[in-house]
Short mmCIF file of C-alpha atoms in Angstrom, two decimals:
data_model
loop_
_atom_site.label_atom_id
_atom_site.label_comp_id
_atom_site.label_asym_id
_atom_site.label_seq_id
_atom_site.Cartn_x
_atom_site.Cartn_y
_atom_site.Cartn_z
CA MET L 1 79.19 7.82 -28.94
CA LEU L 2 80.94 11.25 -29.01
CA LEU L 3 78.60 12.48 -31.67
CA THR L 4 75.56 11.41 -29.61
CA TRP L 5 76.90 13.16 -26.51
CA ILE L 6 77.54 16.39 -28.44
CA ALA L 7 73.95 16.29 -29.77
CA GLU L 8 72.58 15.70 -26.13
CA VAL L 9 74.29 18.95 -24.93
CA ALA L 10 71.77 20.90 -26.91
CA ASP L 11 68.88 19.49 -24.86
CA GLU L 12 70.53 19.62 -21.41
CA PRO L 13 69.54 22.27 -18.81
CA LEU L 14 70.65 25.78 -19.80
CA VAL L 15 71.26 28.53 -17.30
CA LEU L 16 71.83 32.12 -18.53
CA GLU L 17 72.41 34.19 -15.32
CA PRO L 18 74.77 37.10 -15.97
CA ALA L 19 74.85 37.94 -12.24
CA ASP L 20 76.01 34.39 -11.38
CA ARG L 21 78.61 33.13 -13.84
CA GLN L 22 79.64 30.28 -11.46
CA VAL L 23 76.08 28.77 -11.75
CA GLU L 24 76.34 29.14 -15.52
CA ARG L 25 79.60 27.36 -15.70
CA GLU L 26 78.47 24.58 -13.35
CA THR L 27 75.27 24.03 -15.39
CA ASP L 28 76.32 24.80 -18.93
CA THR L 29 79.90 23.25 -19.17
CA TRP L 30 80.18 19.77 -20.60
CA TRP L 31 83.24 17.41 -20.72
CA LEU L 32 83.18 15.08 -23.73
CA GLY L 33 85.46 12.25 -24.31
CA ALA L 34 85.58 8.95 -26.28
CA GLU L 35 87.51 5.69 -26.26
CA ASP L 36 90.53 5.75 -28.50
CA ALA L 37 88.88 3.54 -31.14
CA ASP L 38 85.76 5.77 -31.26
CA ARG L 39 87.79 9.02 -31.24
CA MET L 40 90.14 7.83 -34.06
CA SER L 41 87.20 6.61 -36.20
CA LEU L 42 85.65 10.07 -36.32
CA SER L 43 86.36 12.67 -38.93
CA VAL L 44 86.91 16.25 -37.97
CA SER L 45 84.06 17.28 -40.23
CA GLU L 46 81.62 15.00 -38.43
CA VAL L 47 82.53 16.42 -35.04
CA VAL L 48 82.49 19.98 -36.29
CA ALA L 49 79.02 19.40 -37.82
CA ALA L 50 77.69 17.99 -34.57
CA PHE L 51 78.95 20.98 -32.61
CA GLU L 52 77.47 23.34 -35.19
CA ARG L 53 74.03 21.60 -34.97
CA THR L 54 74.29 21.92 -31.21
CA ALA L 55 75.12 25.62 -31.31
CA ALA L 56 72.14 26.11 -33.68
CA THR L 57 69.79 24.37 -31.30
CA ILE L 58 71.10 26.32 -28.27
CA ARG L 59 70.59 29.55 -30.29
CA SER L 60 67.00 28.62 -31.03
CA ARG L 61 66.35 27.78 -27.29
CA ILE L 62 67.77 31.06 -26.19
CA ARG L 63 65.60 32.97 -28.55
CA GLU L 64 62.55 30.97 -27.41
CA LEU L 65 63.48 31.85 -23.75
CA GLY L 66 63.49 35.56 -24.78
CA PHE L 67 66.93 36.14 -23.35
CA PRO L 68 67.90 39.63 -24.55
CA GLY L 69 71.62 39.61 -23.85
CA ALA L 70 74.80 38.29 -25.35
CA ALA L 71 75.40 34.62 -25.20
CA THR L 72 78.24 32.45 -26.46
CA PHE L 73 78.63 28.72 -27.13
CA TYR L 74 82.26 27.77 -27.14
CA VAL L 75 84.42 24.69 -27.61
CA TRP L 76 88.01 23.85 -26.56
CA HIS L 77 90.29 20.79 -26.43
CA ASP L 78 91.50 20.22 -22.86
CA ARG L 79 94.70 18.29 -23.55
CA GLN L 80 95.44 17.56 -19.91
CA ALA L 81 92.04 15.85 -19.46
CA GLY L 82 92.06 14.31 -22.92
CA GLN L 83 88.55 15.86 -23.58
CA LEU L 84 86.73 18.22 -25.75
CA ARG L 85 84.80 20.67 -23.67
CA CYS L 86 81.99 23.00 -24.48
CA SER L 87 80.04 25.60 -22.58
CA THR L 88 77.42 28.36 -22.99
CA GLY L 89 77.67 31.68 -21.20
CA SER L 90 75.96 35.05 -21.06
CA VAL L 91 79.06 36.81 -22.35
CA THR L 92 80.51 37.79 -25.64
CA PRO L 93 83.41 35.69 -27.09
CA ASP L 94 86.05 38.11 -25.79
CA GLU L 95 84.73 37.90 -22.24
CA LEU L 96 84.99 34.09 -21.68
CA THR L 97 86.02 33.26 -18.11
CA PHE L 98 89.15 31.18 -18.51
CA ARG L 99 91.83 31.59 -15.81
CA GLY L 100 94.68 31.47 -18.29
CA ALA L 101 95.42 32.89 -21.74
CA TYR L 102 93.22 31.85 -24.50
CA VAL L 103 92.93 32.93 -28.26
CA LEU L 104 89.71 32.81 -30.20
CA CYS L 105 89.92 30.51 -33.20
CA ASP L 106 87.68 30.99 -36.21
CA ASP L 107 88.17 27.41 -37.28
CA LEU L 108 86.31 24.86 -35.18
CA GLY L 109 87.98 22.19 -37.22
CA ALA L 110 91.39 23.09 -35.84
CA VAL L 111 90.16 22.77 -32.24
CA VAL L 112 88.52 19.39 -33.02
CA GLU L 113 91.50 18.13 -35.00
CA GLY L 114 93.66 18.46 -31.89
CA TYR L 115 91.36 16.11 -30.08
CA VAL L 116 90.70 13.62 -32.83
CA THR L 117 94.36 13.22 -33.73
CA ASP L 118 95.79 13.22 -30.13
CA SER L 119 97.85 10.15 -29.92
CA GLY L 120 97.99 10.38 -26.07
CA PRO L 121 94.81 12.01 -24.79
CA GLY L 122 95.26 13.13 -21.26
CA VAL L 123 99.08 13.15 -21.49
CA VAL L 124 100.86 16.48 -21.82
CA THR L 125 104.64 16.68 -21.75
CA ARG L 126 105.86 19.62 -19.75
CA THR L 127 109.37 21.09 -19.35
CA ARG L 128 108.37 23.18 -16.40
CA PRO L 129 105.34 23.24 -13.96
CA VAL L 130 102.14 25.02 -14.99
CA GLU L 131 99.47 25.96 -12.46
CA ALA L 132 96.73 23.39 -12.27
CA HIS L 133 93.49 24.26 -14.07
CA THR L 134 95.23 26.83 -16.20
CA PRO L 135 93.58 26.27 -19.62
CA SER L 136 96.69 26.78 -21.72
CA GLU L 137 98.91 24.44 -23.66
CA GLN L 138 102.65 24.28 -23.41
CA THR L 139 105.08 23.28 -26.19
CA ALA L 140 107.52 20.69 -24.93
CA ALA L 141 110.31 21.86 -27.16
CA GLU L 142 110.35 25.46 -26.07
CA GLY L 143 108.75 25.30 -22.58
CA GLU L 144 106.61 28.39 -23.48
CA ILE L 145 103.07 28.77 -22.61
CA VAL L 146 100.77 28.86 -25.65
CA PRO L 147 97.28 30.31 -25.25
CA LEU L 148 94.39 27.83 -25.34
CA ARG L 149 92.61 27.85 -28.70
CA VAL L 150 88.88 28.31 -28.26
CA TRP L 151 86.20 28.32 -30.92
CA ALA L 152 83.25 30.56 -30.00
CA GLY L 153 79.96 31.25 -31.65
CA SER L 154 77.41 33.88 -30.75
CA VAL L 155 74.04 32.33 -29.76
CA GLY L 156 72.49 35.29 -28.10
CA ALA L 157 69.90 37.70 -29.23
CA ALA L 158 72.14 39.60 -31.51
CA SER L 159 73.37 36.43 -33.38
CA PRO L 160 72.39 35.69 -36.92
#
């Protein structure tokens, strides 16, 4: 089911409104999850390929719309929610609007692998409190905040 939902993101409403990033986030952000059996039956390469196809379709849609600015499709694993999330925004990859620290990851497979192999999706062990809605991970052993890994691909006018 997860692969189907990832594919459907490409055909959902898409808003590119640089003056109103909140509307973009509300319209263009998707929360994707799967039952344990479905999640564990998926290979990382299958999920990566699904996201890459979705990014390519979104890139084509943006070009057809004639949107001239920067646009980015990005994916991250929200460990607290036990979900993969993706969004599109009228920003460059280094301008993503997370509240906490994030680091761009060139390897979408590494982001997906964290979700596919998560033995307890939605359960994160913490040694000290972290602000709610802060999209960063914390290592239980050290109690340090680790930036959220995010894969981002350019889908705007300047993209290949």
